[in-house]
PDB file of C-alpha atoms in Angstrom:
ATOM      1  CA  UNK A   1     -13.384  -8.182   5.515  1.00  0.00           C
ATOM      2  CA  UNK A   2     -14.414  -6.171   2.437  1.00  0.00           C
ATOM      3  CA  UNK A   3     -13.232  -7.435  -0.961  1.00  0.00           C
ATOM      4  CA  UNK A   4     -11.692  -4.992  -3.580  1.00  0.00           C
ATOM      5  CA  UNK A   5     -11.169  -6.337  -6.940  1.00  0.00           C
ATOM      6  CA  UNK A   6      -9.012  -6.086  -9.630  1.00  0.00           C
ATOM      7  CA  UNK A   7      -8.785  -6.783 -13.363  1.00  0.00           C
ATOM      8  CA  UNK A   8      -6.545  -8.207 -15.250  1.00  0.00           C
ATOM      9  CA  UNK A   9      -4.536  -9.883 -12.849  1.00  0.00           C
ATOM     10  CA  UNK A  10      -1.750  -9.834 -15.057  1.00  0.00           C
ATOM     11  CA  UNK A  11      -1.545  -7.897 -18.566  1.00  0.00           C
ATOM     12  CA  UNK A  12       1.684  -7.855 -21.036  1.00  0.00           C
ATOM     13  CA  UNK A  13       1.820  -5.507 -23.663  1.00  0.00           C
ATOM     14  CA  UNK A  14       3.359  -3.984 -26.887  1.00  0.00           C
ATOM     15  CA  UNK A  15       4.943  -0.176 -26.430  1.00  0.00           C
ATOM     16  CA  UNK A  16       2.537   2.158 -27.570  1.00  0.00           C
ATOM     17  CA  UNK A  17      -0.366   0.142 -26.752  1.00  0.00           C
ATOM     18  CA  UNK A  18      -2.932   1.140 -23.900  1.00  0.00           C
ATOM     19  CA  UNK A  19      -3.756  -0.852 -20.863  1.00  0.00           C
ATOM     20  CA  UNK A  20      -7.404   0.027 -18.794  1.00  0.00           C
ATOM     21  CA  UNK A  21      -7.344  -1.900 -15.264  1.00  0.00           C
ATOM     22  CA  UNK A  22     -10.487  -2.071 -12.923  1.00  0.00           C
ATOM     23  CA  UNK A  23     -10.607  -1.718  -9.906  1.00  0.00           C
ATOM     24  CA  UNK A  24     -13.914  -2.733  -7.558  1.00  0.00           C
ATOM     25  CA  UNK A  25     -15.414  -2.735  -4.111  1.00  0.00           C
ATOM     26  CA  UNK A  26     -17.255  -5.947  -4.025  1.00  0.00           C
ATOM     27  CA  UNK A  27     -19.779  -5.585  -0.763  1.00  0.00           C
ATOM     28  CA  UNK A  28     -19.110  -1.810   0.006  1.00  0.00           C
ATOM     29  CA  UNK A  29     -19.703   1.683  -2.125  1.00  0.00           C
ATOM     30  CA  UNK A  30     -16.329   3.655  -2.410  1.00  0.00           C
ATOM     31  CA  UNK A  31     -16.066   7.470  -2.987  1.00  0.00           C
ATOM     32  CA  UNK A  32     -12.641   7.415  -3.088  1.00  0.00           C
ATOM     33  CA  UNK A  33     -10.021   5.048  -4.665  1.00  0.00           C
ATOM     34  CA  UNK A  34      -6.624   5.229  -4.535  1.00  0.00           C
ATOM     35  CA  UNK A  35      -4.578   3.847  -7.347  1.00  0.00           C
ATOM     36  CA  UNK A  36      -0.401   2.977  -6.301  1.00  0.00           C
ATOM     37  CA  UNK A  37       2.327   1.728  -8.379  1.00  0.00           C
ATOM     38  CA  UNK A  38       4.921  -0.937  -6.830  1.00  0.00           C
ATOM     39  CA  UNK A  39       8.506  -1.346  -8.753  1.00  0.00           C
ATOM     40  CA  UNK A  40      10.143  -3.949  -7.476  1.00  0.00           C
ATOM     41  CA  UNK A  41      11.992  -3.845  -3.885  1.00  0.00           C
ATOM     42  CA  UNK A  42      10.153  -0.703  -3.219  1.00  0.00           C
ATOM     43  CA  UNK A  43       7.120   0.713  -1.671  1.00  0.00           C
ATOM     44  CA  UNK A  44       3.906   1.542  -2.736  1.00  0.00           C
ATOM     45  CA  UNK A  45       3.959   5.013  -4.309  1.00  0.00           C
ATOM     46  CA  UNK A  46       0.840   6.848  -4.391  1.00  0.00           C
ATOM     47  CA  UNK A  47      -0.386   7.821  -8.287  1.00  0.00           C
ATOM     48  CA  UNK A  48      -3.446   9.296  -7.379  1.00  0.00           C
ATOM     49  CA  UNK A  49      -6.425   9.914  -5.537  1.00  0.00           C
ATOM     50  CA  UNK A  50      -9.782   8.824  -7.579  1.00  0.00           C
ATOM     51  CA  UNK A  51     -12.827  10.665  -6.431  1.00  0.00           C
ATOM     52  CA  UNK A  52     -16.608   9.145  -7.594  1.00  0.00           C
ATOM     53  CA  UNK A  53     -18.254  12.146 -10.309  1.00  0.00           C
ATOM     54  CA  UNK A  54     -15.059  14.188 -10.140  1.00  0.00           C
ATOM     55  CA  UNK A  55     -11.654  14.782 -11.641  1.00  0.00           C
ATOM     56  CA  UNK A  56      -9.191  12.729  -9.891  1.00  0.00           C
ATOM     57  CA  UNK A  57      -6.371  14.179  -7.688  1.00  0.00           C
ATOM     58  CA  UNK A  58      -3.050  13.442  -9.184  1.00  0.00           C
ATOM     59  CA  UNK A  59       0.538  13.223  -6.873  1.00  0.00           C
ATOM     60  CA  UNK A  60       3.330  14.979  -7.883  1.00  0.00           C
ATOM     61  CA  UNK A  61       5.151  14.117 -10.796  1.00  0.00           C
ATOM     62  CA  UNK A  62       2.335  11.650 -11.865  1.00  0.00           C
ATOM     63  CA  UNK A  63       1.708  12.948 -15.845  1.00  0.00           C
ATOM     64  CA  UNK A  64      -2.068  12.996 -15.681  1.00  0.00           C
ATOM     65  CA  UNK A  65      -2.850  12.404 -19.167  1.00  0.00           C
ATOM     66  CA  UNK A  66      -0.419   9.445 -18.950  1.00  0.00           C
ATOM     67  CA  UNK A  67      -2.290   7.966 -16.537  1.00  0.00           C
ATOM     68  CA  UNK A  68      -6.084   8.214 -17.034  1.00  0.00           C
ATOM     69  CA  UNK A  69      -8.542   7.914 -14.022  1.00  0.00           C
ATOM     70  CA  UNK A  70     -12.295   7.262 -14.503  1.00  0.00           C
ATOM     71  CA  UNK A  71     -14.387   6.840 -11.500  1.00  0.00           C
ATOM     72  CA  UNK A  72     -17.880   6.638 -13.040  1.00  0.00           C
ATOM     73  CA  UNK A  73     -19.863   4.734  -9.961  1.00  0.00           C
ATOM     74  CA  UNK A  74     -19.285   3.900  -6.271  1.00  0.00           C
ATOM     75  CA  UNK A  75     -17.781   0.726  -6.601  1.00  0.00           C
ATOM     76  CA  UNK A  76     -15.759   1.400 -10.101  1.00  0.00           C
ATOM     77  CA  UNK A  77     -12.461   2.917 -10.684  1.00  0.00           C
ATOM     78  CA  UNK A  78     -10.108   2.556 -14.082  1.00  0.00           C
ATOM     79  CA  UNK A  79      -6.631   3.337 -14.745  1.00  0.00           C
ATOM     80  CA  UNK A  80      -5.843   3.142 -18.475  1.00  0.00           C
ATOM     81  CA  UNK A  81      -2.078   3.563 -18.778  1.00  0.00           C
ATOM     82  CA  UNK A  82      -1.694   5.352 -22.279  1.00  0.00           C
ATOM     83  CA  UNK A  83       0.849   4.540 -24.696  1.00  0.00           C
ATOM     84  CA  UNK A  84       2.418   2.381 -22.466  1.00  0.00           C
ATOM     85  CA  UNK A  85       6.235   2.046 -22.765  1.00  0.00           C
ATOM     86  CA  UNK A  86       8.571  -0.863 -20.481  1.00  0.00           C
ATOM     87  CA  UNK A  87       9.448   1.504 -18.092  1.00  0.00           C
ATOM     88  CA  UNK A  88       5.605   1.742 -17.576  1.00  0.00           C
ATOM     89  CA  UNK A  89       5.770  -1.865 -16.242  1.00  0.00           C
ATOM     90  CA  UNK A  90       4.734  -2.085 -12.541  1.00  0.00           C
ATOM     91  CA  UNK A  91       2.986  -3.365  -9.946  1.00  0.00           C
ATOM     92  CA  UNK A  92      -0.092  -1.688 -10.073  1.00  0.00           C
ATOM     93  CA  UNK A  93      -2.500  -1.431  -6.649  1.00  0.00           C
ATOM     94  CA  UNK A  94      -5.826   0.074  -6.427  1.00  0.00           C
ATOM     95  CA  UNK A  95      -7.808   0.379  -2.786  1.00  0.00           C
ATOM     96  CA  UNK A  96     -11.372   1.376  -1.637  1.00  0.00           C
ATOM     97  CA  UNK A  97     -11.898   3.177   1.153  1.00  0.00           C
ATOM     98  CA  UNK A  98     -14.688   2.228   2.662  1.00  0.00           C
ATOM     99  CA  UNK A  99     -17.842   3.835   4.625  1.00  0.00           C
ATOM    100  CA  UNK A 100     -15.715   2.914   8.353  1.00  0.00           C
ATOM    101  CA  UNK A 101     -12.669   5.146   6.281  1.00  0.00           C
ATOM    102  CA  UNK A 102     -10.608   2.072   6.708  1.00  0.00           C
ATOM    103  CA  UNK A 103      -8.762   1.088   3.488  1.00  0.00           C
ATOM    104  CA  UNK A 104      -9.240  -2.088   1.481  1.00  0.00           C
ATOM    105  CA  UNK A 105      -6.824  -3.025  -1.309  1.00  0.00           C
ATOM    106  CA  UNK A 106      -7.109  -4.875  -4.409  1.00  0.00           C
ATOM    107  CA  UNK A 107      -4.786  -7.393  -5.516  1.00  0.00           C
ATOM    108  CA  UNK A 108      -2.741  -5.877  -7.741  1.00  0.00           C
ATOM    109  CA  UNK A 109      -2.657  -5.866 -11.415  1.00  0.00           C
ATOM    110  CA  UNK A 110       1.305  -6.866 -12.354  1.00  0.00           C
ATOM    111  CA  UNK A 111       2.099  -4.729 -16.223  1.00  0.00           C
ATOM    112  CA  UNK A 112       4.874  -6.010 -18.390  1.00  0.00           C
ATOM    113  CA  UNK A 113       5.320  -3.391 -21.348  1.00  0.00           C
ATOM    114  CA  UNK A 114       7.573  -5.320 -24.204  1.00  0.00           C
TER     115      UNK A 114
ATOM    116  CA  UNK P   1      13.717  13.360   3.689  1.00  0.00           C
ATOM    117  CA  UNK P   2      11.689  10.830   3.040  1.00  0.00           C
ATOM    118  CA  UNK P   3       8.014  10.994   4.267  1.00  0.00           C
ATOM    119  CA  UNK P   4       8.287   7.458   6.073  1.00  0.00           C
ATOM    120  CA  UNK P   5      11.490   5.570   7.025  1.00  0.00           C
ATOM    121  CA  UNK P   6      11.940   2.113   7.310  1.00  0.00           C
ATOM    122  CA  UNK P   7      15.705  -0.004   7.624  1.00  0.00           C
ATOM    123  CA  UNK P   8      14.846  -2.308   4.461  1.00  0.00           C
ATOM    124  CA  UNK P   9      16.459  -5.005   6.410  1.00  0.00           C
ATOM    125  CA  UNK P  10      16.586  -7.582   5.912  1.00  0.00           C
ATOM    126  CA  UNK P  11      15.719  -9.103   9.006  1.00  0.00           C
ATOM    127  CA  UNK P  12      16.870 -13.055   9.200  1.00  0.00           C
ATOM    128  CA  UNK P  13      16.151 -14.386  12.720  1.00  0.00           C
ATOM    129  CA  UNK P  14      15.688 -18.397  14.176  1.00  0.00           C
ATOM    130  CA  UNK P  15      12.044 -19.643  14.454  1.00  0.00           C
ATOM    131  CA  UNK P  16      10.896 -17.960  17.880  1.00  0.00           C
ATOM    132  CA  UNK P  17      13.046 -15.218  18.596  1.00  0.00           C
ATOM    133  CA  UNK P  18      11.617 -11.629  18.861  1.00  0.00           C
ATOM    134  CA  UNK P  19      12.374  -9.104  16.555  1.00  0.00           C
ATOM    135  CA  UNK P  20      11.149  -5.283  16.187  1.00  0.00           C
ATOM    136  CA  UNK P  21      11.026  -2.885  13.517  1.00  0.00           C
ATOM    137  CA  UNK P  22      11.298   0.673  14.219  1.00  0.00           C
ATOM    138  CA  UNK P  23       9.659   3.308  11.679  1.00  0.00           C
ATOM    139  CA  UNK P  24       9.702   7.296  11.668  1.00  0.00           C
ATOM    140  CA  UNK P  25       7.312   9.634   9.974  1.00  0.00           C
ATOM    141  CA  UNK P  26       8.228  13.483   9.408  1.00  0.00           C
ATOM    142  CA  UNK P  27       5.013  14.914   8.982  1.00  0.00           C
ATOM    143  CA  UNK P  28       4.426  16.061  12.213  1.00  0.00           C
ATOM    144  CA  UNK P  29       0.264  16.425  10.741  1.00  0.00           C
ATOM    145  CA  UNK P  30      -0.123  12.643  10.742  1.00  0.00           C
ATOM    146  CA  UNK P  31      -2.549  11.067  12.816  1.00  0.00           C
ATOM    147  CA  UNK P  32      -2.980   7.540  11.758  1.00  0.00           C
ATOM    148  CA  UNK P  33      -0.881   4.749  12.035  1.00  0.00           C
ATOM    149  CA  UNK P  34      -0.728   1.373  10.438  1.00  0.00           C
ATOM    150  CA  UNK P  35       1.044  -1.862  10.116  1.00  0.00           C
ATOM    151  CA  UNK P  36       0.864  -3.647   6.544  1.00  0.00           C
ATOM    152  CA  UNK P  37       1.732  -6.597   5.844  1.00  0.00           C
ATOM    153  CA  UNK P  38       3.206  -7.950   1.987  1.00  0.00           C
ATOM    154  CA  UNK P  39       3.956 -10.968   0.954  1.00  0.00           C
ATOM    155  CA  UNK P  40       5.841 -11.441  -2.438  1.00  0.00           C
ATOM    156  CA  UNK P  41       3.961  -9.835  -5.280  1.00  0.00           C
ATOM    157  CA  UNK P  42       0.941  -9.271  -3.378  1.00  0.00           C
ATOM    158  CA  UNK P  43      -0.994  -6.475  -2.282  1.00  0.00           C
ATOM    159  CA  UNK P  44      -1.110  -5.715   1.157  1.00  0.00           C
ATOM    160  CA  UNK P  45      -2.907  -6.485   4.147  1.00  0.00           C
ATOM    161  CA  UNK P  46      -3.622  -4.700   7.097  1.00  0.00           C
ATOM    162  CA  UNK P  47      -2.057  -6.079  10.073  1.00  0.00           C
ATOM    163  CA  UNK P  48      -2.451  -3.796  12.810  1.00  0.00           C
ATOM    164  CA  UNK P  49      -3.566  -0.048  13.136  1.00  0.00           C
ATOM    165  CA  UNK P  50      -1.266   1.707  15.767  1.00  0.00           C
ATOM    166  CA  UNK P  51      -2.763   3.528  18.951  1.00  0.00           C
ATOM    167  CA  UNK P  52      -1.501   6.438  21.150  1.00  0.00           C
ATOM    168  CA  UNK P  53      -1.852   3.666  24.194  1.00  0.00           C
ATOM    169  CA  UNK P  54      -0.036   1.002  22.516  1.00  0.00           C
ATOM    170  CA  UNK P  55      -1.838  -2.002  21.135  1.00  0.00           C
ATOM    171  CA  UNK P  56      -1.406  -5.727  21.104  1.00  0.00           C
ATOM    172  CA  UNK P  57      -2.984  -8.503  18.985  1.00  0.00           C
ATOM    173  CA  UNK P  58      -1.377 -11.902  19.725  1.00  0.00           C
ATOM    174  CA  UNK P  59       2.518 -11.951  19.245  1.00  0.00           C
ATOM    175  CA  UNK P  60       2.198  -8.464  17.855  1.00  0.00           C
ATOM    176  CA  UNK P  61       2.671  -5.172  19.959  1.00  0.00           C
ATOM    177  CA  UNK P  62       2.587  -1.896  18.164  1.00  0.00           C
ATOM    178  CA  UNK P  63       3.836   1.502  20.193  1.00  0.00           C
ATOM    179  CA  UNK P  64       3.340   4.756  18.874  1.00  0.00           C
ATOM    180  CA  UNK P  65       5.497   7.842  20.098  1.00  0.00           C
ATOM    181  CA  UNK P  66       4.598  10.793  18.891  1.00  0.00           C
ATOM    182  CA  UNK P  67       6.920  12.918  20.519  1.00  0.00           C
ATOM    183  CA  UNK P  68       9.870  11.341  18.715  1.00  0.00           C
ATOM    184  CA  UNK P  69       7.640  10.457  15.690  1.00  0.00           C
ATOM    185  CA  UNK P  70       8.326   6.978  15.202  1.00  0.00           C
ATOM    186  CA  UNK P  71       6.581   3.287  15.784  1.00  0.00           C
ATOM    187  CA  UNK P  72       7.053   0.609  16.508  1.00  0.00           C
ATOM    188  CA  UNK P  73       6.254  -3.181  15.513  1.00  0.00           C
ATOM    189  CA  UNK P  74       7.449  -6.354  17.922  1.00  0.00           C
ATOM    190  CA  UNK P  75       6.881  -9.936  16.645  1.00  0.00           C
ATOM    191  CA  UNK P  76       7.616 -12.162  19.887  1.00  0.00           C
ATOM    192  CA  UNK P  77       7.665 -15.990  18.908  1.00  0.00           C
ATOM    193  CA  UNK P  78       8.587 -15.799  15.060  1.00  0.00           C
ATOM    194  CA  UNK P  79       6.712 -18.259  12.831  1.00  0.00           C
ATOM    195  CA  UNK P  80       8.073 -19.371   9.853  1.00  0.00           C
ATOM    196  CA  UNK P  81       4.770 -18.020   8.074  1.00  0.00           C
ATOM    197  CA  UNK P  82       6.210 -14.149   9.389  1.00  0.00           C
ATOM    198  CA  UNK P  83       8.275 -14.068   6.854  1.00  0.00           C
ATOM    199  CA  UNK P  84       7.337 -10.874   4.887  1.00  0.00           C
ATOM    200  CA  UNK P  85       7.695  -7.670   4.399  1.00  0.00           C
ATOM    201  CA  UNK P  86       6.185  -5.145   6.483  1.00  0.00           C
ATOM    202  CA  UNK P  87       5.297  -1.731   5.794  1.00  0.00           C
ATOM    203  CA  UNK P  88       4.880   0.965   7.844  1.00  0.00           C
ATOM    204  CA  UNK P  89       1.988   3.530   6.951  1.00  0.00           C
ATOM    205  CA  UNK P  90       0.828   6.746   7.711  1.00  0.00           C
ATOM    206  CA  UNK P  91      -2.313   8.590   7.336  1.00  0.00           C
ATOM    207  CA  UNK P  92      -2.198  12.414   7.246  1.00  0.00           C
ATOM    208  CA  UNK P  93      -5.329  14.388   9.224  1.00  0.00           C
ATOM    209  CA  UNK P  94      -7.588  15.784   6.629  1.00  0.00           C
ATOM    210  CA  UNK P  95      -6.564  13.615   3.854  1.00  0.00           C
ATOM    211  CA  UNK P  96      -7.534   9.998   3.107  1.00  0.00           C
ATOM    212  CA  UNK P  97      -4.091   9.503   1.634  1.00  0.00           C
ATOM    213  CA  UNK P  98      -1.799   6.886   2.547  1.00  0.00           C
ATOM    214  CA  UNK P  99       1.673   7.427   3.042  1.00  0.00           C
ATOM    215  CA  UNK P 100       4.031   4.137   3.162  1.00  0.00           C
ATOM    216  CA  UNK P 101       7.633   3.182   4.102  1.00  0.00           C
ATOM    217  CA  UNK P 102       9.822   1.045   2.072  1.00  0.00           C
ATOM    218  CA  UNK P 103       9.043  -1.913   4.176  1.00  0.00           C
ATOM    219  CA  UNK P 104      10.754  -3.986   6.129  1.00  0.00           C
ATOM    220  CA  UNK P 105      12.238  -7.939   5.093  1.00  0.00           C
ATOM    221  CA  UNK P 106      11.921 -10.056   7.655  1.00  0.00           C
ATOM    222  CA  UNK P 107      13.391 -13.862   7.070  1.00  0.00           C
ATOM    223  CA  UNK P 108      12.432 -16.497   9.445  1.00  0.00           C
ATOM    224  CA  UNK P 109      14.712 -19.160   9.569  1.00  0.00           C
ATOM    225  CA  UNK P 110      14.010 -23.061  10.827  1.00  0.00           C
TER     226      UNK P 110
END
């Protein structure tokens, strides 16, 4: 199946620092990318919808200049969590979705804000 | 209301029994249907999409009924390597956006 990639893998931080994760399709070109967030014992929650050359499509209650999206190519999304603070830690999740419209995710980036 | 609805569980059943999760969806506008897969910390994986006819793939059987807007995922023969958590997802028509339940735990037990 198609590979998605994500980096770091794992990233702990000082409050008030900023994190950037990557997120890439390996073997496919993506126009959209979704980024989630996973606390623990709960689902994925939608953040926001990353479209290639455009703004991206934030969810409700998602503070947009919190939670910066770049989508500069096909097969490269970032989400750079500003000023980070703990209750920014998370499981973060990005997919592809690919040509076929089927989704492919990355494997998660896991955030620890100190 | 919550978009999708899962029973968290969890689940804890013998090696080889058969066990089914039940999910509903409220958004009477969504067309796809999935079955994820999760292990612990994780991302997931796609186990099964979920068809109007009903689809199998080994000891997995999906139903979808959209009149009562719920599906439906039975694991016949547990493995030991079932245990998970498994997420029910939903795609709305004219988005690409993915909508997911809580999940489901499911323990098997030797």
């Amino acid at each position: 199946g198609a590979v998605v990639s994500q980096h770091p893998s794992w990233v702990i931080c000082k409050s008030g620092t900023s994190v950037k994760i990557e997120c890439r399709s390996l073997d496919f070109q993506a126009t959209t990318m979704f980024w989630y967030r996973q606390f623990p014992k709960q689902s994925l929650m939608l953040m926001a919808t990353s479209n290639e050359g455009s703004k991206a499509t934030y969810e409700q209650g998602v503070e947009k200049d919190k939670f910066l999206i770049n989508h500069a190519s096909l097969t490269l999304s970032t989400l750079t969590v500003t000023s980070a603070h703990p209750e920014d830690s998370s499981f973060y999740i990005c997919s592809a979705r690919a040509p076929s419209d089927e989704q492919f995710f990355g494997p998660g980036t896991r955030l620890t804000v100190l | 209301r919550k978009e999708v609805e899962q029973d968290p569980g969890p689940f804890n059943v013998p090696e080889g029994a058969t066990v089914a999760f039940n999910c509903t969806y409220s958004n009477s506008a969504s067309q796809s249907f999935f079955w994820y897969r999760q292990d612990c910390r994780k991302e997931p994986k796609l186990l099964m999409s979920v068809y109007s006819s009903g689809n199998e793939d080994g000891r997995f059987t999906a139903q979808l009924n959209r009149a009562s807007q719920y599906i439906s995922l039975l694991i016949r023969d547990s493995k030991l390597s079932d245990s998970a958590t498994y997420l029910c997802v939903v795609n709305i028509a004219g988005t690409y956006k993915y909508i997911f339940g809580t999940g489901t735990r499911l323990k098997v037990l030797a």
